[in-house]
Amino acid sequence: MLELTGPTLPRRSRRAAALLATGATVTATLLGVSPVPANAAPTAAAATARSTGTAAAAPDISVANVKAHLGQLQSIATANGGNRAHGRSGYKASIDYVKGKLDAAGFTTTVQQFTSNGAVGYNLIADWPGGDADHVIFSGAHLDSVSRGAGINDNGSGSAGILEVALTVAKQGYKPGKHLRFAWWGAEELGLVGSQNYVRQLPAGERSKIDAYLNFDMIGSPNPGYFVYDDDPQLEGVFKDYFATKNIATEIETEGDGRSDHAPFKNAGVRVGGLFSGADYTKTASQATKWGGTAGQPFDRCYHASCDTTANINDTALDNNSDAIAHAVWTLSGGSTTPPGGKVFESKASLSIPDAGAAVESPVTVSGISGNAPSTLKAGVDIKHSYRGDLVIDLVGPSSRTYRLKDSSTDDSAADVVATYTVNASAEPANGTWKLRVQDVAAQDSGSLNSWKLTF
């Protein structure tokens, strides 16, 4: 969260102060967002899901997975001078890590560049295919830290939370009625630079397509509170209603008002909402009674300090807030998790992948399918590997034709490949033995092919 310098401003005037950001040039084509009324009519897809009884409840978000992302961000900071700040190598490595996870899960990602304080910065935008493109549910968090530390609560926590929600969208095969978009903003700590430049460049026609922007900046504070943005009554209600079902009291968020990436969206007329667990304000006795923790101490004593590490996270707050994010995304997007039709052929035989060695092949026998394979054959892959950039993955058809699924890349520093690839195999007979071929082409890494499947 952007640090407020000087005397504390009244709540409504803070917003203006927070929007004094450094100018920048966006070099990528921007996707757009903007408001519709809170009582806008539901999309046809969402209405169909409800009418057929397939409306989906949000799944539980694995806090262990969220913490694993935080561990990766900590490792990145440790390896890059102790921080993940704008213009530093740790920030670019953070972008690469998140992008690798999203690409593997099937998102369409765009990295946008801008310049601030003489250094190149990056926003990462990820779109989940499908949903009504005229109605966008947009969730975001800033990925940069201050230069004094790793920024694991501020704002690794929000970044990891929305990342795991996005990956859960993919794992669940979620089919939203509205289009889902996620963003990881750069240079927030320098004055909301990344998000402000994104919004400034949005075409009006694209701005008009967003139904809501949801912001998550600090959701795992060690002495936490449960604060909900009150900028829009409907969005506020979605979060408050969720916490009420968990018997968790909430308060209106005031400490961060206008000091994070929702502010540029709101100033452009976009409806905004979000969650916050507290920064350097002091927890009162009444708040400690409601939420536990220590009265008279900051919500986050390591705010913008070198001690903002993985030790600076409250697991319960991180878990509750991550689940609340998923609840809002599922509730507002109005879709279903009905998987696409098709017959599945799967191998669950685990194979070790030799380090810098020969390729391994895993066979699957397909039978009972008429004619040729489809032009949209789905190949799902689950590979655990310490450096996925070393891997080359091919699908080999019954005719011995080879279909490249993934090339090796020195820029792909993430771990694991859990993805579904679409292959035009219409020239291939459907029945017969198909093989997944995996080769590790460089040394010093290890992994295994856990399973793979074909969906016809």
Short mmCIF file of C-alpha atoms in Angstrom, two decimals:
data_model
loop_
_atom_site.label_atom_id
_atom_site.label_comp_id
_atom_site.label_asym_id
_atom_site.label_seq_id
_atom_site.Cartn_x
_atom_site.Cartn_y
_atom_site.Cartn_z
CA MET A 1 0.00 0.00 0.00
CA LEU A 2 1.19 3.50 -0.84
CA GLU A 3 2.67 5.18 2.22
CA LEU A 4 1.02 8.42 3.27
CA THR A 5 3.60 11.07 4.15
CA GLY A 6 3.00 14.17 6.20
CA PRO A 7 -0.03 14.75 8.43
CA THR A 8 -2.96 12.37 8.23
CA LEU A 9 -5.55 13.70 5.81
CA PRO A 10 -9.33 13.53 6.23
CA ARG A 11 -10.67 10.39 4.63
CA ARG A 12 -12.27 11.87 1.53
CA SER A 13 -9.34 14.19 0.73
CA ARG A 14 -6.84 11.31 0.91
CA ARG A 15 -8.05 10.09 -2.44
CA ALA A 16 -6.84 13.22 -4.18
CA ALA A 17 -3.47 13.02 -2.45
CA ALA A 18 -2.94 9.43 -3.47
CA LEU A 19 -3.46 10.14 -7.16
CA LEU A 20 -0.38 12.35 -7.58
CA ALA A 21 1.57 9.72 -9.54
CA THR A 22 4.67 9.83 -11.71
CA GLY A 23 3.96 10.03 -15.44
CA ALA A 24 4.64 6.98 -17.55
CA THR A 25 4.25 5.61 -21.07
CA VAL A 26 2.31 2.39 -21.61
CA THR A 27 3.81 0.46 -24.50
CA ALA A 28 1.26 -2.36 -24.76
CA THR A 29 -2.31 -2.31 -25.97
CA LEU A 30 -4.61 -1.84 -22.98
CA LEU A 31 -7.73 -3.79 -22.13
CA GLY A 32 -10.55 -1.72 -20.72
CA VAL A 33 -12.90 -1.55 -17.79
CA SER A 34 -15.73 0.67 -16.48
CA PRO A 35 -18.96 0.78 -14.54
CA VAL A 36 -22.50 -0.38 -14.93
CA PRO A 37 -25.23 0.38 -12.37
CA ALA A 38 -25.40 -1.84 -9.32
CA ASN A 39 -28.78 -3.13 -10.44
CA ALA A 40 -27.74 -3.88 -14.01
CA ALA A 41 -29.52 -6.79 -15.66
CA PRO A 42 -27.67 -10.12 -15.43
CA THR A 43 -25.98 -11.49 -18.50
CA ALA A 44 -27.73 -14.21 -20.47
CA ALA A 45 -25.09 -16.75 -19.46
CA ALA A 46 -25.47 -15.95 -15.78
CA ALA A 47 -29.26 -16.07 -16.02
CA THR A 48 -29.09 -19.44 -17.75
CA ALA A 49 -26.82 -20.84 -15.05
CA ARG A 50 -29.27 -19.78 -12.36
CA SER A 51 -32.34 -20.99 -14.22
CA THR A 52 -30.86 -24.44 -14.77
CA GLY A 53 -29.69 -24.76 -11.19
CA THR A 54 -26.01 -24.87 -12.10
CA ALA A 55 -24.92 -21.64 -10.40
CA ALA A 56 -21.65 -22.42 -8.71
CA ALA A 57 -20.65 -21.74 -5.12
CA ALA A 58 -17.08 -20.59 -4.63
CA PRO A 59 -14.61 -23.32 -3.69
CA ASP A 60 -12.37 -23.20 -0.65
CA ILE A 61 -9.04 -21.58 -1.49
CA SER A 62 -6.03 -23.50 -0.22
CA VAL A 63 -4.15 -21.27 2.22
CA ALA A 64 -1.21 -23.67 1.87
CA ASN A 65 -1.06 -22.82 -1.83
CA VAL A 66 -1.32 -19.09 -1.10
CA LYS A 67 1.55 -19.42 1.38
CA ALA A 68 3.57 -21.36 -1.19
CA HIS A 69 3.30 -18.36 -3.53
CA LEU A 70 4.46 -16.12 -0.68
CA GLY A 71 7.41 -18.43 -0.15
CA GLN A 72 8.34 -18.03 -3.80
CA LEU A 73 8.09 -14.23 -3.55
CA GLN A 74 10.29 -14.31 -0.45
CA SER A 75 12.87 -16.43 -2.27
CA ILE A 76 12.81 -14.01 -5.19
CA ALA A 77 13.41 -11.06 -2.85
CA THR A 78 16.20 -12.87 -1.01
CA ALA A 79 17.95 -13.63 -4.29
CA ASN A 80 17.59 -10.05 -5.54
CA GLY A 81 18.91 -7.71 -2.89
CA GLY A 82 16.17 -8.31 -0.34
CA ASN A 83 13.29 -6.59 -2.14
CA ARG A 84 10.90 -6.70 -5.11
CA ALA A 85 10.70 -2.96 -5.73
CA HIS A 86 9.93 -1.14 -8.98
CA GLY A 87 12.90 -1.08 -11.33
CA ARG A 88 14.73 -3.83 -9.43
CA SER A 89 15.42 -7.36 -10.63
CA GLY A 90 13.22 -8.81 -7.87
CA TYR A 91 10.13 -7.16 -9.29
CA LYS A 92 10.72 -8.50 -12.80
CA ALA A 93 11.31 -11.98 -11.36
CA SER A 94 8.01 -11.66 -9.45
CA ILE A 95 6.18 -10.81 -12.67
CA ASP A 96 7.80 -13.81 -14.39
CA TYR A 97 6.75 -16.15 -11.58
CA VAL A 98 3.10 -15.07 -11.62
CA LYS A 99 2.94 -15.04 -15.42
CA GLY A 100 4.37 -18.56 -15.61
CA LYS A 101 1.68 -19.89 -13.30
CA LEU A 102 -1.12 -18.18 -15.23
CA ASP A 103 0.17 -19.20 -18.65
CA ALA A 104 0.36 -22.81 -17.55
CA ALA A 105 -3.22 -22.63 -16.27
CA GLY A 106 -4.61 -21.40 -19.59
CA PHE A 107 -4.97 -17.66 -19.01
CA THR A 108 -4.28 -15.12 -21.72
CA THR A 109 -1.61 -12.84 -20.25
CA THR A 110 -0.33 -9.43 -21.30
CA VAL A 111 2.71 -7.68 -19.83
CA GLN A 112 2.45 -3.90 -20.12
CA GLN A 113 5.50 -1.68 -19.76
CA PHE A 114 5.70 1.85 -18.44
CA THR A 115 8.47 4.12 -17.24
CA SER A 116 8.67 5.75 -13.81
CA ASN A 117 11.61 7.35 -12.01
CA GLY A 118 13.81 6.47 -14.96
CA ALA A 119 13.14 2.74 -14.68
CA VAL A 120 10.94 0.35 -16.64
CA GLY A 121 7.94 -1.02 -14.75
CA TYR A 122 5.44 -3.71 -15.58
CA ASN A 123 1.76 -4.50 -15.14
CA LEU A 124 0.57 -8.06 -15.71
CA ILE A 125 -2.99 -8.54 -16.99
CA ALA A 126 -4.57 -12.01 -17.15
CA ASP A 127 -7.87 -12.85 -18.84
CA TRP A 128 -9.74 -16.10 -18.32
CA PRO A 129 -11.21 -17.21 -21.68
CA GLY A 130 -14.99 -17.00 -21.90
CA GLY A 131 -17.72 -15.08 -20.17
CA ASP A 132 -19.57 -12.04 -21.46
CA ALA A 133 -16.86 -9.65 -22.66
CA ASP A 134 -19.25 -6.72 -22.22
CA HIS A 135 -19.40 -7.39 -18.46
CA VAL A 136 -16.01 -7.73 -16.76
CA ILE A 137 -15.26 -8.65 -13.15
CA PHE A 138 -11.76 -7.34 -12.52
CA SER A 139 -9.61 -8.25 -9.48
CA GLY A 140 -6.24 -6.63 -8.83
CA ALA A 141 -3.34 -6.28 -6.40
CA HIS A 142 0.00 -4.52 -6.54
CA LEU A 143 3.01 -6.81 -6.84
CA ASP A 144 5.83 -4.41 -6.00
CA SER A 145 7.41 -3.97 -2.58
CA VAL A 146 9.18 -0.98 -1.11
CA SER A 147 12.97 -1.02 -1.44
CA ARG A 148 13.42 -1.68 2.30
CA GLY A 149 12.09 -5.23 2.27
CA ALA A 150 10.49 -8.21 0.61
CA GLY A 151 6.94 -6.86 0.93
CA ILE A 152 5.33 -10.18 1.83
CA ASN A 153 2.25 -8.73 3.51
CA ASP A 154 2.43 -5.48 1.53
CA ASN A 155 1.58 -6.73 -0.96
CA GLY A 156 2.64 -10.28 -1.54
CA SER A 157 -0.45 -11.29 0.40
CA GLY A 158 -2.97 -9.71 -1.97
CA SER A 159 -0.96 -10.77 -5.02
CA ALA A 160 -0.75 -14.39 -3.83
CA GLY A 161 -4.41 -14.41 -2.84
CA ILE A 162 -5.71 -13.38 -6.25
CA LEU A 163 -3.17 -15.63 -7.98
CA GLU A 164 -4.48 -18.70 -6.17
CA VAL A 165 -8.09 -17.64 -6.84
CA ALA A 166 -7.23 -17.32 -10.55
CA LEU A 167 -5.53 -20.73 -10.57
CA THR A 168 -8.56 -22.21 -8.80
CA VAL A 169 -10.79 -20.80 -11.56
CA ALA A 170 -8.73 -22.90 -13.97
CA LYS A 171 -8.56 -26.01 -11.77
CA GLN A 172 -12.34 -25.95 -11.28
CA GLY A 173 -13.03 -25.55 -14.99
CA TYR A 174 -15.12 -22.53 -14.00
CA LYS A 175 -17.36 -21.13 -16.74
CA PRO A 176 -18.32 -17.60 -15.61
CA GLY A 177 -21.28 -15.75 -16.98
CA LYS A 178 -19.21 -12.58 -16.97
CA HIS A 179 -15.63 -12.22 -18.16
CA LEU A 180 -12.91 -12.54 -15.50
CA ARG A 181 -9.79 -10.39 -15.53
CA PHE A 182 -6.96 -10.22 -12.99
CA ALA A 183 -4.09 -7.73 -12.68
CA TRP A 184 -0.81 -7.39 -10.81
CA TRP A 185 0.20 -3.72 -10.72
CA GLY A 186 3.69 -2.22 -10.76
CA ALA A 187 5.05 0.86 -8.95
CA GLU A 188 2.10 1.20 -6.59
CA GLU A 189 4.51 2.20 -3.86
CA LEU A 190 5.68 5.16 -5.97
CA GLY A 191 2.18 6.63 -6.30
CA LEU A 192 -0.15 4.07 -7.93
CA VAL A 193 1.83 4.49 -11.13
CA GLY A 194 1.01 1.21 -12.88
CA SER A 195 -2.72 1.19 -12.25
CA GLN A 196 -3.03 4.91 -12.89
CA ASN A 197 -1.39 4.59 -16.28
CA TYR A 198 -3.54 1.59 -17.16
CA VAL A 199 -6.73 3.49 -16.37
CA ARG A 200 -5.53 6.67 -18.07
CA GLN A 201 -5.03 4.79 -21.34
CA LEU A 202 -8.34 2.90 -21.30
CA PRO A 203 -10.58 3.63 -24.28
CA ALA A 204 -13.99 4.85 -23.17
CA GLY A 205 -15.69 1.96 -24.92
CA GLU A 206 -13.60 -0.54 -22.98
CA ARG A 207 -14.07 1.29 -19.69
CA SER A 208 -17.79 0.89 -20.10
CA LYS A 209 -17.48 -2.90 -20.01
CA ILE A 210 -16.40 -3.37 -16.42
CA ASP A 211 -18.95 -4.20 -13.76
CA ALA A 212 -16.56 -4.00 -10.81
CA TYR A 213 -12.92 -3.57 -9.90
CA LEU A 214 -11.93 -5.38 -6.68
CA ASN A 215 -8.68 -4.44 -4.93
CA PHE A 216 -6.71 -6.54 -2.45
CA ASP A 217 -3.82 -4.76 -0.75
CA MET A 218 -2.56 -6.38 2.50
CA ILE A 219 -4.82 -9.30 3.48
CA GLY A 220 -2.57 -11.17 5.93
CA SER A 221 -1.53 -8.60 8.54
CA PRO A 222 -0.03 -10.23 11.65
CA ASN A 223 -2.33 -8.36 14.08
CA PRO A 224 -5.24 -8.33 11.66
CA GLY A 225 -8.50 -6.53 11.29
CA TYR A 226 -11.25 -7.28 8.78
CA PHE A 227 -11.89 -4.11 6.81
CA VAL A 228 -14.22 -3.83 3.80
CA TYR A 229 -14.19 -1.00 1.26
CA ASP A 230 -17.43 1.00 1.42
CA ASP A 231 -17.06 2.75 -1.95
CA ASP A 232 -19.97 0.84 -3.51
CA PRO A 233 -22.89 -0.53 -1.45
CA GLN A 234 -23.45 -3.67 -3.52
CA LEU A 235 -19.79 -4.69 -3.55
CA GLU A 236 -19.45 -3.87 0.14
CA GLY A 237 -22.45 -6.10 0.80
CA VAL A 238 -20.97 -9.07 -1.06
CA PHE A 239 -17.98 -9.12 1.29
CA LYS A 240 -19.86 -8.25 4.48
CA ASP A 241 -22.46 -10.94 3.82
CA TYR A 242 -19.71 -13.51 3.32
CA PHE A 243 -17.95 -12.65 6.58
CA ALA A 244 -21.29 -12.69 8.39
CA THR A 245 -21.71 -16.35 7.41
CA LYS A 246 -18.35 -16.99 9.12
CA ASN A 247 -19.34 -14.98 12.23
CA ILE A 248 -16.55 -12.51 11.53
CA ALA A 249 -17.33 -8.88 12.29
CA THR A 250 -16.17 -6.29 9.76
CA GLU A 251 -15.52 -2.56 9.78
CA ILE A 252 -15.46 0.04 7.03
CA GLU A 253 -11.96 0.46 5.61
CA THR A 254 -10.58 3.98 6.21
CA GLU A 255 -6.79 3.64 6.65
CA GLY A 256 -6.08 2.81 3.03
CA ASP A 257 -8.82 4.84 1.40
CA GLY A 258 -7.47 6.28 -1.83
CA ARG A 259 -3.99 4.92 -1.12
CA SER A 260 -4.12 1.83 -3.33
CA ASP A 261 -4.89 0.80 -6.88
CA HIS A 262 -8.67 1.06 -6.64
CA ALA A 263 -8.37 4.87 -6.56
CA PRO A 264 -7.61 5.41 -10.28
CA PHE A 265 -10.52 3.14 -11.19
CA LYS A 266 -12.95 4.92 -8.91
CA ASN A 267 -11.88 8.31 -10.20
CA ALA A 268 -12.62 7.05 -13.72
CA GLY A 269 -16.17 6.13 -12.69
CA VAL A 270 -15.63 2.41 -12.12
CA ARG A 271 -17.38 0.74 -9.18
CA VAL A 272 -14.77 -0.50 -6.71
CA GLY A 273 -14.63 -2.75 -3.68
CA GLY A 274 -12.04 -4.69 -1.75
CA LEU A 275 -10.53 -5.98 1.47
CA PHE A 276 -7.77 -4.85 3.84
CA SER A 277 -6.33 -6.26 7.07
CA GLY A 278 -4.61 -3.11 8.37
CA ALA A 279 -1.24 -1.38 8.15
CA ASP A 280 0.35 0.98 10.69
CA TYR A 281 -2.79 2.21 12.43
CA THR A 282 -3.16 0.96 16.02
CA LYS A 283 -5.64 -1.76 16.94
CA THR A 284 -8.10 -0.55 19.57
CA ALA A 285 -9.32 -2.50 22.59
CA SER A 286 -12.75 -2.96 21.01
CA GLN A 287 -11.17 -4.27 17.80
CA ALA A 288 -9.03 -6.72 19.77
CA THR A 289 -12.20 -7.94 21.48
CA LYS A 290 -13.81 -8.57 18.08
CA TRP A 291 -10.86 -10.02 16.21
CA GLY A 292 -8.31 -11.10 18.76
CA GLY A 293 -4.72 -9.93 18.59
CA THR A 294 -3.09 -7.19 20.61
CA ALA A 295 -4.69 -3.84 21.42
CA GLY A 296 -2.38 -0.84 21.37
CA GLN A 297 -0.17 -2.35 18.64
CA PRO A 298 -0.21 -1.71 14.87
CA PHE A 299 -2.09 -4.09 12.63
CA ASP A 300 1.23 -4.59 10.85
CA ARG A 301 4.28 -3.54 12.86
CA CYS A 302 6.49 -4.39 9.84
CA TYR A 303 4.62 -2.16 7.40
CA HIS A 304 7.17 -0.91 4.84
CA ALA A 305 10.01 -2.39 6.88
CA SER A 306 12.67 -5.04 6.35
CA CYS A 307 10.81 -7.43 8.68
CA ASP A 308 7.90 -7.76 6.22
CA THR A 309 8.85 -11.35 5.44
CA THR A 310 6.97 -14.66 5.43
CA ALA A 311 7.14 -14.49 9.24
CA ASN A 312 4.93 -11.39 9.07
CA ILE A 313 1.71 -13.17 8.02
CA ASN A 314 -1.35 -14.23 10.01
CA ASP A 315 -2.46 -17.49 8.40
CA THR A 316 -6.06 -17.22 9.60
CA ALA A 317 -6.55 -13.76 8.11
CA LEU A 318 -4.85 -14.84 4.90
CA ASP A 319 -7.15 -17.87 4.67
CA ASN A 320 -10.37 -15.99 5.45
CA ASN A 321 -9.61 -13.16 3.04
CA SER A 322 -8.56 -15.48 0.21
CA ASP A 323 -11.84 -17.37 0.58
CA ALA A 324 -13.71 -14.04 0.58
CA ILE A 325 -12.01 -13.06 -2.68
CA ALA A 326 -13.18 -16.29 -4.29
CA HIS A 327 -16.70 -15.76 -2.95
CA ALA A 328 -16.84 -12.30 -4.54
CA VAL A 329 -15.45 -13.49 -7.89
CA TRP A 330 -17.88 -16.41 -8.11
CA THR A 331 -20.86 -14.40 -6.83
CA LEU A 332 -20.35 -11.41 -9.11
CA SER A 333 -19.51 -13.39 -12.25
CA GLY A 334 -22.53 -15.71 -12.01
CA GLY A 335 -21.30 -18.83 -13.77
CA SER A 336 -21.09 -22.58 -13.38
CA THR A 337 -18.48 -25.29 -13.07
CA THR A 338 -20.17 -27.71 -15.45
CA PRO A 339 -17.25 -29.25 -17.34
CA PRO A 340 -17.32 -29.42 -21.13
CA GLY A 341 -18.61 -32.63 -22.64
CA GLY A 342 -16.28 -35.23 -24.06
CA LYS A 343 -14.78 -38.62 -23.46
CA VAL A 344 -11.60 -38.68 -21.38
CA PHE A 345 -8.63 -41.05 -21.71
CA GLU A 346 -6.05 -40.69 -18.96
CA SER A 347 -2.74 -42.08 -17.74
CA LYS A 348 -1.94 -41.73 -14.05
CA ALA A 349 1.34 -43.63 -14.24
CA SER A 350 4.11 -41.49 -12.73
CA LEU A 351 7.36 -41.23 -14.70
CA SER A 352 10.62 -39.65 -13.58
CA ILE A 353 12.04 -37.11 -16.03
CA PRO A 354 15.84 -37.52 -16.38
CA ASP A 355 17.82 -34.36 -15.74
CA ALA A 356 19.25 -33.21 -19.10
CA GLY A 357 18.55 -36.69 -20.39
CA ALA A 358 16.54 -38.67 -22.88
CA ALA A 359 12.86 -38.01 -23.44
CA VAL A 360 10.29 -40.11 -21.60
CA GLU A 361 7.02 -41.20 -23.17
CA SER A 362 3.72 -42.03 -21.48
CA PRO A 363 1.11 -43.89 -23.62
CA VAL A 364 -2.67 -43.61 -23.61
CA THR A 365 -4.80 -45.94 -25.72
CA VAL A 366 -7.90 -44.40 -27.28
CA SER A 367 -10.78 -46.55 -28.55
CA GLY A 368 -14.43 -46.19 -29.40
CA ILE A 369 -14.11 -42.78 -31.09
CA SER A 370 -15.41 -42.53 -34.66
CA GLY A 371 -13.29 -41.00 -37.39
CA ASN A 372 -10.48 -38.56 -36.82
CA ALA A 373 -9.51 -36.62 -33.72
CA PRO A 374 -11.14 -33.18 -33.31
CA SER A 375 -9.58 -29.86 -34.27
CA THR A 376 -9.91 -28.89 -30.59
CA LEU A 377 -8.42 -31.96 -28.93
CA LYS A 378 -7.62 -31.15 -25.29
CA ALA A 379 -4.35 -32.44 -23.81
CA GLY A 380 -4.17 -31.96 -20.06
CA VAL A 381 -0.74 -32.22 -18.42
CA ASP A 382 0.33 -32.44 -14.76
CA ILE A 383 4.13 -32.26 -14.44
CA LYS A 384 6.05 -31.42 -11.28
CA HIS A 385 9.42 -29.87 -12.10
CA SER A 386 11.75 -27.46 -10.32
CA TYR A 387 12.39 -25.38 -13.49
CA ARG A 388 9.75 -25.69 -16.17
CA GLY A 389 11.78 -23.63 -18.64
CA ASP A 390 13.94 -26.72 -19.28
CA LEU A 391 11.02 -28.81 -20.51
CA VAL A 392 9.99 -29.64 -24.07
CA ILE A 393 6.58 -31.32 -24.28
CA ASP A 394 5.13 -33.04 -27.37
CA LEU A 395 1.96 -34.97 -28.08
CA VAL A 396 2.58 -37.91 -30.44
CA GLY A 397 -0.43 -39.22 -32.36
CA PRO A 398 -1.18 -42.78 -33.52
CA SER A 399 0.31 -41.92 -36.93
CA SER A 400 3.54 -40.80 -35.21
CA ARG A 401 2.81 -37.15 -36.05
CA THR A 402 4.23 -34.86 -33.38
CA TYR A 403 2.35 -31.86 -31.96
CA ARG A 404 4.48 -29.41 -29.99
CA LEU A 405 2.74 -28.38 -26.77
CA LYS A 406 5.57 -26.50 -25.07
CA ASP A 407 9.06 -25.36 -26.00
CA SER A 408 11.93 -24.85 -23.59
CA SER A 409 12.64 -21.25 -22.64
CA THR A 410 15.33 -19.59 -20.52
CA ASP A 411 12.77 -16.88 -19.67
CA ASP A 412 10.33 -19.36 -18.11
CA SER A 413 11.61 -19.59 -14.53
CA ALA A 414 8.48 -20.94 -12.85
CA ALA A 415 8.06 -24.43 -11.45
CA ASP A 416 5.67 -27.17 -12.66
CA VAL A 417 3.46 -27.49 -15.73
CA VAL A 418 -0.21 -27.90 -14.91
CA ALA A 419 -2.00 -26.93 -18.08
CA THR A 420 -4.48 -27.90 -20.77
CA TYR A 421 -3.37 -27.47 -24.38
CA THR A 422 -5.67 -27.37 -27.43
CA VAL A 423 -4.36 -29.28 -30.44
CA ASN A 424 -5.67 -29.35 -34.00
CA ALA A 425 -5.39 -33.10 -34.57
CA SER A 426 -8.10 -33.36 -37.20
CA ALA A 427 -5.73 -35.12 -39.63
CA GLU A 428 -5.06 -37.81 -37.03
CA PRO A 429 -7.06 -41.02 -36.53
CA ALA A 430 -8.68 -40.81 -33.13
CA ASN A 431 -8.27 -44.45 -32.13
CA GLY A 432 -4.88 -45.87 -31.33
CA THR A 433 -1.97 -45.17 -29.01
CA TRP A 434 -1.20 -41.56 -28.19
CA LYS A 435 1.93 -40.59 -26.28
CA LEU A 436 3.01 -37.63 -24.22
CA ARG A 437 6.73 -37.06 -24.74
CA VAL A 438 8.63 -34.97 -22.19
CA GLN A 439 12.31 -34.07 -22.24
CA ASP A 440 14.44 -32.03 -19.83
CA VAL A 441 17.01 -30.31 -22.06
CA ALA A 442 19.23 -28.64 -19.43
CA ALA A 443 20.98 -29.71 -16.24
CA GLN A 444 20.51 -29.17 -12.50
CA ASP A 445 16.75 -29.70 -12.19
CA SER A 446 14.45 -32.60 -11.43
CA GLY A 447 10.85 -33.57 -11.98
CA SER A 448 8.24 -36.14 -12.84
CA LEU A 449 5.24 -36.60 -15.11
CA ASN A 450 2.41 -37.25 -12.68
CA SER A 451 -0.49 -37.71 -15.11
CA TRP A 452 -1.91 -36.59 -18.43
CA LYS A 453 -5.20 -36.98 -20.31
CA LEU A 454 -6.92 -36.48 -23.66
CA THR A 455 -10.46 -35.13 -23.89
CA PHE A 456 -12.31 -35.84 -27.16
#
